[in-house]
Coordinates of C-alpha atoms (C1' of nucleotides) in Angstrom, one line a residue:
Chain A
M206 CA 84.7 108.6 123.7
P207 CA 88.8 108.0 123.5
L208 CA 89.5 110.4 120.4
N209 CA 92.1 108.6 118.9
P210 CA 95.0 110.1 117.6
V211 CA 94.6 111.8 114.7
R212 CA 97.2 110.1 112.0
R213 CA 99.2 112.1 110.1
V214 CA 98.3 111.5 107.2
N215 CA 102.0 109.7 104.8
L216 CA 100.3 109.1 101.2
A217 CA 103.2 106.7 100.9
H218 CA 101.2 104.2 103.4
D219 CA 98.0 104.5 101.4
I220 CA 99.3 104.0 98.2
S221 CA 101.2 100.6 99.2
A222 CA 98.1 99.7 101.1
Q223 CA 95.4 101.0 97.6
L224 CA 98.8 99.4 95.7
S225 CA 98.7 96.3 97.9
Q226 CA 94.7 95.9 96.6
A227 CA 94.7 97.0 93.1
I228 CA 97.2 94.3 92.6
V229 CA 95.4 91.7 94.2
A230 CA 92.3 92.5 92.6
G231 CA 94.1 91.5 89.4
D232 CA 94.5 94.8 88.6
F233 CA 98.0 94.4 87.9
P234 CA 98.8 90.8 86.1
A235 CA 101.4 89.1 86.3
G236 CA 104.6 90.8 84.5
A237 CA 102.5 93.7 84.8
V238 CA 105.3 97.2 84.7
L239 CA 104.0 99.4 87.3
S240 CA 105.1 103.0 86.5
E241 CA 106.2 105.6 88.4
P242 CA 104.7 108.5 86.2
M243 CA 101.3 106.5 85.4
L244 CA 100.6 106.0 88.8
A245 CA 101.4 109.3 89.9
K246 CA 99.2 110.1 87.4
R247 CA 96.6 107.7 88.3
L248 CA 96.8 108.9 92.4
G249 CA 96.3 112.1 91.8
V250 CA 99.9 113.3 93.8
S251 CA 103.5 112.9 92.2
R252 CA 105.9 110.2 91.9
A253 CA 107.6 110.6 95.5
P254 CA 105.8 108.7 97.7
V255 CA 104.5 106.8 94.6
R256 CA 108.0 105.3 94.5
E257 CA 108.2 104.9 98.5
A258 CA 105.2 102.8 98.6
L259 CA 106.9 101.2 95.8
I260 CA 109.7 100.3 97.7
E261 CA 107.9 98.9 100.4
L262 CA 106.0 96.3 98.6
E263 CA 109.6 95.0 96.7
T264 CA 111.0 95.1 100.8
R265 CA 107.6 92.3 100.9
G266 CA 108.3 91.0 97.9
M267 CA 104.7 91.7 96.1
V268 CA 106.1 94.3 93.3
E269 CA 110.0 93.3 91.4
F270 CA 112.5 95.6 90.8
D271 CA 114.9 94.3 87.0
E272 CA 118.0 95.9 86.4
R273 CA 116.9 99.1 85.6
G274 CA 114.8 100.2 88.2
R275 CA 111.3 99.3 87.1
S276 CA 109.2 97.3 89.1
R277 CA 107.1 94.8 88.0
V278 CA 104.3 91.9 89.4
P279 CA 106.0 89.3 90.2
S280 CA 104.9 85.9 88.8
L281 CA 104.6 83.2 90.9
T282 CA 104.8 79.6 90.1
H283 CA 104.1 75.9 91.5
D284 CA 107.0 75.8 93.5
D285 CA 107.0 79.6 94.4
L286 CA 102.9 78.5 96.4
V287 CA 105.0 75.5 97.7
D288 CA 108.7 77.7 98.8
I289 CA 105.8 79.8 100.5
L290 CA 103.3 77.3 102.5
G291 CA 107.0 75.7 103.3
I292 CA 108.0 79.5 105.1
R293 CA 104.0 79.3 106.6
I294 CA 105.1 75.5 108.1
A295 CA 108.5 77.3 109.6
L296 CA 107.0 80.5 111.1
E297 CA 103.1 79.6 111.5
P298 CA 103.8 77.5 114.4
R299 CA 105.4 79.9 116.2
A300 CA 102.9 82.2 116.3
A301 CA 100.3 80.0 117.4
S302 CA 102.7 78.7 120.1
L303 CA 102.9 82.6 121.6
A304 CA 99.6 83.7 121.0
A305 CA 98.3 80.6 123.4
R306 CA 101.1 81.8 125.8
R307 CA 100.2 85.6 125.2
A308 CA 96.3 84.9 125.8
D309 CA 95.3 88.7 124.9
P310 CA 92.5 88.4 125.0
L311 CA 92.4 91.5 123.0
A312 CA 93.0 89.5 120.2
F313 CA 90.4 87.0 120.8
I314 CA 88.2 88.5 119.8
D315 CA 88.5 89.8 116.8
L316 CA 89.8 86.2 115.6
E317 CA 86.3 85.1 117.2
R318 CA 84.2 87.6 115.0
N319 CA 86.6 86.3 112.0
L320 CA 85.4 82.7 113.0
D321 CA 81.9 83.9 112.7
A322 CA 82.5 85.9 109.9
M323 CA 84.2 82.6 107.9
R324 CA 81.0 80.4 108.8
A325 CA 78.6 83.3 107.0
A326 CA 80.9 83.6 104.5
R327 CA 79.5 83.1 100.7
T328 CA 82.2 84.0 98.1
P329 CA 85.2 82.3 97.6
T330 CA 87.0 85.6 97.5
E331 CA 85.3 86.3 100.8
L332 CA 86.5 83.0 102.3
A333 CA 89.7 83.3 101.2
R334 CA 90.7 86.9 102.6
L335 CA 88.5 86.2 105.9
D336 CA 91.2 83.0 105.9
T337 CA 94.4 85.2 105.5
A338 CA 93.1 87.9 107.8
F339 CA 93.1 85.1 110.3
H340 CA 96.9 83.5 111.1
S341 CA 97.5 87.2 110.4
G342 CA 95.5 88.0 113.8
I343 CA 96.7 84.5 115.5
V344 CA 100.1 86.7 114.2
R345 CA 99.4 89.4 116.1
A346 CA 97.9 87.8 119.0
S347 CA 102.0 85.7 119.0
G348 CA 103.1 89.2 120.9
S349 CA 106.4 89.3 118.0
R350 CA 106.9 92.8 116.7
R351 CA 109.4 90.6 114.1
L352 CA 107.0 87.4 113.3
H353 CA 105.1 90.3 112.2
L354 CA 107.7 91.8 110.1
C355 CA 108.6 89.2 108.5
W356 CA 104.6 87.8 108.4
N357 CA 104.3 90.9 106.2
V358 CA 106.1 89.3 103.4
V359 CA 104.7 85.8 103.5
E360 CA 101.3 87.8 104.0
H361 CA 101.4 89.5 100.9
Q362 CA 103.0 86.7 99.6
V363 CA 100.3 84.3 99.9
D364 CA 98.3 87.9 98.1
L365 CA 99.9 87.2 95.2
W366 CA 99.6 84.1 95.1
L367 CA 95.2 84.2 95.6
A368 CA 95.6 87.0 92.8
Q369 CA 97.3 85.0 90.7
M370 CA 95.8 81.2 91.1
Q371 CA 92.2 82.9 92.8
S372 CA 90.0 80.3 89.9
R373 CA 92.0 77.3 91.1
V374 CA 91.9 79.2 95.2
D375 CA 88.2 79.8 94.5
A376 CA 87.1 75.4 93.8
L377 CA 89.4 74.4 96.9
C378 CA 88.6 76.8 99.1
H379 CA 85.0 75.8 98.0
Q380 CA 86.1 72.3 98.6
L381 CA 87.8 72.7 101.8
R382 CA 85.4 75.4 103.5
D383 CA 83.8 73.3 106.0
T384 CA 87.4 71.9 106.9
T385 CA 88.8 74.9 107.3
V386 CA 86.7 77.0 109.4
A387 CA 86.6 73.9 111.7
A388 CA 90.7 73.5 112.1
H389 CA 90.1 77.6 112.2
A390 CA 88.0 76.8 115.5
A391 CA 90.5 73.9 116.9
M392 CA 93.1 76.2 117.0
F393 CA 91.1 78.8 118.2
E394 CA 90.1 77.2 121.5
T395 CA 93.2 75.6 121.8
I396 CA 95.0 78.9 121.8
R397 CA 92.3 80.9 124.1
S398 CA 92.6 77.4 126.3
G399 CA 95.9 78.4 126.4
D400 CA 98.1 75.2 125.9
A401 CA 100.4 76.4 123.3
L402 CA 102.3 73.3 122.7
R403 CA 99.1 71.6 120.8
A404 CA 98.4 74.9 119.2
E405 CA 101.8 75.0 117.8
E406 CA 101.1 71.0 116.6
L407 CA 97.5 71.8 115.1
A408 CA 98.4 75.3 112.8
R409 CA 101.5 72.7 111.6
K410 CA 99.2 70.5 110.5
H411 CA 96.4 73.4 109.0
L412 CA 98.9 74.2 106.4
T413 CA 100.3 70.5 106.4
D414 CA 96.9 69.9 106.1
W415 CA 96.6 72.8 103.0
L416 CA 100.0 71.4 101.4
G417 CA 98.8 68.1 101.0
V418 CA 95.5 69.1 99.1
L419 CA 98.1 70.8 96.2
P420 CA 97.7 69.2 92.7
G421 CA 101.9 67.3 92.3
T422 CA 102.6 67.9 95.5
P423 CA 106.4 67.5 96.1
V424 CA 107.7 65.7 99.0
V425 CA 108.5 68.7 101.4
Chain B
M291 CA 137.7 89.2 80.3
P292 CA 134.6 88.1 81.1
L293 CA 133.6 92.5 81.0
N294 CA 130.6 92.0 83.6
P295 CA 127.9 93.9 83.2
V296 CA 128.3 97.6 85.5
R297 CA 126.3 98.1 88.1
R298 CA 122.6 100.8 87.9
V299 CA 124.0 102.8 91.1
N300 CA 121.5 103.5 93.3
L301 CA 122.0 105.8 96.0
A302 CA 119.9 104.5 98.3
H303 CA 120.9 101.1 98.3
D304 CA 124.0 102.2 98.9
I305 CA 122.1 104.6 101.5
S306 CA 120.7 101.6 103.4
A307 CA 124.2 100.1 103.8
Q308 CA 125.9 102.5 104.8
L309 CA 123.5 103.4 107.7
S310 CA 122.9 100.3 108.5
Q311 CA 126.8 100.1 109.5
A312 CA 127.0 102.5 111.3
I313 CA 123.8 101.3 113.2
V314 CA 126.2 97.8 113.9
A315 CA 129.3 100.2 114.4
G316 CA 127.7 102.2 117.3
D317 CA 127.4 105.7 114.8
F318 CA 123.8 105.5 116.6
P319 CA 122.6 104.5 119.8
A320 CA 119.4 102.6 120.9
G321 CA 117.3 105.6 120.7
A322 CA 118.6 108.2 118.4
V323 CA 116.9 109.9 115.7
L324 CA 117.6 109.5 112.4
S325 CA 117.3 112.8 111.2
E326 CA 116.7 113.2 107.2
P327 CA 118.8 116.4 106.2
M328 CA 121.6 115.5 109.1
L329 CA 122.1 112.3 107.3
A330 CA 121.7 113.4 103.6
K331 CA 124.2 116.5 105.2
R332 CA 127.0 113.7 106.1
L333 CA 126.8 111.8 103.4
G334 CA 126.4 114.4 100.5
V335 CA 123.7 113.8 98.8
S336 CA 119.9 115.1 99.1
R337 CA 117.3 114.3 100.3
A338 CA 115.0 112.0 98.1
P339 CA 117.2 108.5 98.9
V340 CA 118.1 109.2 102.1
R341 CA 114.2 108.4 103.0
E342 CA 114.3 105.4 100.6
A343 CA 117.3 104.2 102.4
L344 CA 115.2 104.6 105.6
I345 CA 111.9 103.0 104.4
E346 CA 113.3 99.7 103.4
L347 CA 115.3 100.4 107.1
E348 CA 111.7 100.1 108.8
T349 CA 110.2 97.5 107.1
R350 CA 113.2 95.8 107.9
G351 CA 112.9 96.5 111.7
M352 CA 116.7 97.8 111.3
V353 CA 114.9 102.2 112.5
E354 CA 111.6 102.6 113.9
F355 CA 109.0 105.8 112.3
D356 CA 108.0 107.8 115.4
E357 CA 104.0 108.5 115.5
R358 CA 105.4 112.4 113.5
G359 CA 107.3 110.4 111.5
R360 CA 111.5 110.2 112.8
S361 CA 113.7 107.6 112.2
R362 CA 114.8 105.8 115.6
V363 CA 117.4 103.7 116.5
P364 CA 115.1 100.9 117.6
S365 CA 116.7 99.8 121.3
L366 CA 116.0 96.2 122.6
T367 CA 115.4 94.5 125.7
H368 CA 115.8 90.4 126.7
D369 CA 112.7 89.5 125.6
D370 CA 113.1 90.9 122.1
L371 CA 116.6 88.9 122.3
V372 CA 114.8 86.1 123.0
D373 CA 111.7 87.2 120.7
I374 CA 114.6 86.5 117.6
L375 CA 116.4 83.7 118.5
G376 CA 112.5 82.7 118.7
I377 CA 111.9 83.2 114.5
R378 CA 115.8 82.2 113.7
I379 CA 114.6 78.1 115.4
A380 CA 111.5 79.3 113.6
L381 CA 113.3 79.7 109.5
E382 CA 116.4 78.2 109.8
P383 CA 116.5 74.7 110.2
R384 CA 113.6 75.1 107.4
A385 CA 116.4 77.2 105.5
A386 CA 119.4 74.2 106.6
S387 CA 116.4 71.8 105.6
L388 CA 116.2 73.3 101.5
A389 CA 120.0 73.8 101.8
A390 CA 120.3 71.1 102.0
R391 CA 118.4 69.3 99.1
R392 CA 119.3 72.6 96.9
A393 CA 123.1 71.2 97.1
D394 CA 123.7 74.6 95.2
P395 CA 128.2 73.6 95.5
L396 CA 128.3 77.5 94.3
A397 CA 127.3 77.8 98.2
F398 CA 129.4 75.2 99.7
I399 CA 132.7 77.1 98.9
D400 CA 131.0 80.8 100.0
L401 CA 130.4 78.6 103.5
E402 CA 134.0 76.5 103.6
R403 CA 135.4 79.6 103.5
N404 CA 133.6 81.2 105.6
L405 CA 134.4 78.4 107.7
D406 CA 137.9 78.4 107.5
A407 CA 137.7 82.3 108.2
M408 CA 136.2 82.3 111.7
R409 CA 138.7 79.5 112.4
A410 CA 141.3 82.4 111.4
A411 CA 139.0 85.0 113.6
R412 CA 141.2 87.2 116.2
T413 CA 138.4 89.7 117.5
P414 CA 134.6 88.4 118.4
T415 CA 133.5 90.9 116.4
E416 CA 135.0 90.1 113.5
L417 CA 134.0 86.0 114.6
A418 CA 130.4 87.6 115.5
R419 CA 129.9 89.0 111.7
L420 CA 131.3 85.4 110.5
D421 CA 128.7 83.7 112.1
T422 CA 126.3 86.0 111.4
A423 CA 127.8 85.8 107.4
F424 CA 127.5 81.3 108.3
H425 CA 123.9 81.9 109.3
S426 CA 123.5 84.8 106.4
G427 CA 124.7 81.8 103.6
I428 CA 122.7 79.6 105.2
V429 CA 119.5 81.7 104.1
R430 CA 121.3 82.2 100.3
A431 CA 122.2 78.4 100.2
S432 CA 118.7 77.3 100.8
G433 CA 117.5 79.0 97.5
S434 CA 114.0 80.6 98.5
R435 CA 113.5 84.5 97.7
R436 CA 111.5 84.4 99.8
L437 CA 112.7 82.9 103.1
H438 CA 115.8 85.7 102.2
L439 CA 113.1 87.9 102.3
C440 CA 112.3 86.7 105.8
W441 CA 115.8 86.5 106.7
N442 CA 116.6 89.8 106.1
V443 CA 114.4 90.9 108.3
V444 CA 116.0 88.9 111.2
E445 CA 119.9 89.4 110.5
H446 CA 119.0 93.0 110.7
Q447 CA 117.5 92.0 113.9
V448 CA 120.4 90.0 115.1
D449 CA 122.8 93.4 114.0
L450 CA 120.9 95.7 115.4
W451 CA 121.2 93.0 118.6
L452 CA 125.1 92.5 118.7
A453 CA 125.0 96.6 117.6
Q454 CA 123.7 96.7 121.5
M455 CA 124.5 94.0 123.9
Q456 CA 128.1 94.2 122.6
S457 CA 130.5 93.5 125.2
R458 CA 128.4 90.4 126.8
V459 CA 127.7 89.1 123.0
D460 CA 132.0 89.3 122.6
A461 CA 132.1 87.5 126.0
L462 CA 130.0 84.9 124.6
C463 CA 131.6 84.3 121.7
H464 CA 134.9 84.0 123.1
Q465 CA 134.4 82.1 125.8
L466 CA 132.2 79.6 122.9
R467 CA 134.0 80.2 120.5
D468 CA 135.4 76.1 119.9
T469 CA 131.8 74.9 120.0
T470 CA 130.4 76.4 117.9
V471 CA 132.8 76.7 115.2
A472 CA 132.5 72.9 115.6
A473 CA 128.4 73.6 115.5
H474 CA 129.0 75.0 111.8
A475 CA 131.8 72.2 110.7
A476 CA 129.1 69.9 111.3
M477 CA 125.8 71.3 110.3
F478 CA 128.1 72.5 106.5
E479 CA 129.1 68.8 106.1
T480 CA 125.1 67.7 106.3
I481 CA 124.6 70.6 104.2
R482 CA 126.6 68.7 101.8
S483 CA 125.8 64.9 102.4
G484 CA 122.6 66.3 101.5
D485 CA 120.6 64.7 104.6
A486 CA 118.1 67.8 104.6
L487 CA 116.8 65.6 108.4
R488 CA 119.7 65.3 109.9
A489 CA 120.4 69.7 108.7
E490 CA 117.1 70.8 110.0
E491 CA 117.8 69.1 113.2
L492 CA 121.4 70.4 113.6
A493 CA 121.3 74.8 112.8
R494 CA 117.3 73.4 115.8
K495 CA 119.8 72.2 118.2
H496 CA 122.6 75.4 117.6
L497 CA 120.1 78.3 117.7
T498 CA 119.1 75.6 121.4
D499 CA 122.3 75.7 123.0
W500 CA 122.7 79.6 121.5
L501 CA 119.1 80.5 123.9
G502 CA 120.9 77.9 127.0
V503 CA 124.1 79.6 127.6
L504 CA 121.7 83.1 127.5
P505 CA 121.2 84.8 131.0
G506 CA 118.1 84.7 132.8
T507 CA 116.3 83.0 130.1
P508 CA 112.6 81.6 130.2
V509 CA 112.2 78.5 128.0
V510 CA 110.8 78.7 125.0
Chain C
dC183 C1' 106.7 131.1 141.6
dA184 C1' 103.5 129.4 138.3
dC185 C1' 101.4 129.5 133.6
dC186 C1' 100.6 131.2 129.7
dG187 C1' 100.7 132.5 124.3
dG188 C1' 104.2 134.2 121.2
dG189 C1' 108.2 134.2 117.8
dG190 C1' 111.4 131.2 115.6
dT191 C1' 113.9 127.0 114.9
dA192 C1' 114.2 122.1 112.6
dT193 C1' 112.1 118.8 110.2
dT194 C1' 108.9 116.5 107.8
dG195 C1' 106.0 115.3 103.6
dT196 C1' 105.4 116.2 98.7
dC197 C1' 106.2 118.6 95.3
dG198 C1' 108.1 120.2 89.9
dA199 C1' 112.1 120.0 87.4
dC200 C1' 116.4 118.3 85.5
dA201 C1' 120.1 115.4 83.1
dG202 C1' 120.4 110.6 82.3
dT203 C1' 119.7 105.9 80.7
dC204 C1' 117.1 102.8 78.0
dG205 C1' 114.0 100.5 74.2
dA206 C1' 111.2 101.8 69.9
dC207 C1' 110.5 103.9 65.6
dC208 C1' 111.9 104.5 61.6
dG209 C1' 114.9 105.7 57.6
dG210 C1' 119.9 104.6 54.6
dG211 C1' 123.1 101.1 53.3
dG212 C1' 125.2 96.8 52.3
Chain D
dC234 C1' 115.9 91.7 52.3
dC235 C1' 118.4 92.8 56.1
dC236 C1' 121.6 95.2 59.0
dC237 C1' 122.7 99.6 60.6
dG238 C1' 122.7 104.9 62.9
dG239 C1' 120.1 108.0 64.7
dT240 C1' 116.1 111.0 66.6
dC241 C1' 112.0 111.0 69.9
dG242 C1' 109.5 109.7 73.9
dA243 C1' 109.5 107.4 78.2
dC244 C1' 111.5 106.2 82.8
dT245 C1' 114.3 106.1 86.9
dG246 C1' 117.7 109.0 89.2
dT247 C1' 118.6 112.9 91.5
dC248 C1' 117.6 117.4 93.8
dG249 C1' 115.5 122.1 95.5
dA250 C1' 111.8 124.2 97.7
dC251 C1' 107.1 125.0 99.4
dA252 C1' 104.0 124.5 103.3
dA253 C1' 103.0 123.0 107.0
dT254 C1' 104.0 121.2 111.9
dA255 C1' 105.4 120.0 116.2
dC256 C1' 109.6 121.7 119.4
dC257 C1' 112.2 124.9 122.5
dC258 C1' 112.9 128.7 124.9
dC259 C1' 111.4 133.0 126.4
dG260 C1' 108.5 137.0 128.3
dG261 C1' 104.6 138.8 130.5
dT262 C1' 101.2 138.4 133.1
dG263 C1' 98.2 136.7 137.5

DNA sequence: CACCGGGGTATTGTCGACAGTCGACCGGGG
DNA sequence: CCCCGGTCGACTGTCGACAATACCCCGGTG
């Protein structure tokens, strides 16, 4: 057994992840104030790691600091959603292209497992989670640390969006399930085959298609 | 007199900016450990705001935490540079396109002033700083908060790169000064004219050209 | 000479505490 | 009735302190 090294615990990191999940789960709706004493009390820790977690989330855009230092959950509008998709259309084709060239077998089994899970997923929430995870996997497979840093921002924004527009997302996911799985499968195969140009194009098309089905979408 | 509101001070934010500048100025070379007590002592503050500043810099990739929690200045390789440029080629055309559509007059005077300063700049370091600032200005002009979050990552990486490859950058800047100014001027005019497609194309070309003059560049 | 164990030092992660500040609330005066 | 000042409570920003841990050097031992 490899006996992977034990990670020195860092409460701030755990708290950051927990807060992300809580926000996505709808525990803190848009506009809610995340006061440090309240979070510290609920989590059973002191304020210091809570503060650090909030700062981390702020640089990823998952909470906002107002002029008085209070952190709030940002509330997204439809324009924000289009904005996020625009960035994804810029970043993800690059990630797909790099992933196709890097061709890391370890990442492939990750992506393949995700595809299987997606085919077996039942609830729309599960489907949405797996969808985001697939795109995350491609970014990881790109092997670019900086792309991953940027993606962290985007991913948190997508999570936020999923949390705030859940009903509409659920409907869309249900409706687009088969096409999404098919698009993912095509991207996976293309990346595995090493065809960077085509992988880039597929990623762009996949996201642009998504943009097309959004109601009231302006030209982008 | 407008009496603009006084900003509530936040040491962590100041420290983050100061550390950025210090790293760029070469005060902490690649691989240097940034110990919290040392920084706190030098800055005359306690460790808490220093920690928060380091966390902020870490999410932007300007420092790295090793497995023991110590923060170090990452050392960039040539591959990293190509990686950074690849992300810029993905992000900045989008920013230019948005900026052309948004057409914020306030941002225009900012960009124009930058152009003038660049024409008057004397040292290569100054030139490099203004170059980055111009690209920052375009991202700000895009009006996308999320694009700006991503750009924060990229900008810090570019700064880091400038700090670590200063000699080569200086030579390049000197050599490419006129073409860079011309390219920036063209981008500025195109953005002001509102031609989003052409602005996007110019931004891409500008960065791709830069990629071309780097020594030993692989195909991207 | 090579190897091992122990003490000292430095650093991180976390905690509780304090000052400053802001908003909410209440009572009094015009 | 409306406006104003004062008080209370809550929250943020910052600080110093403590335990835990890892590194470094040094002496002892086979």
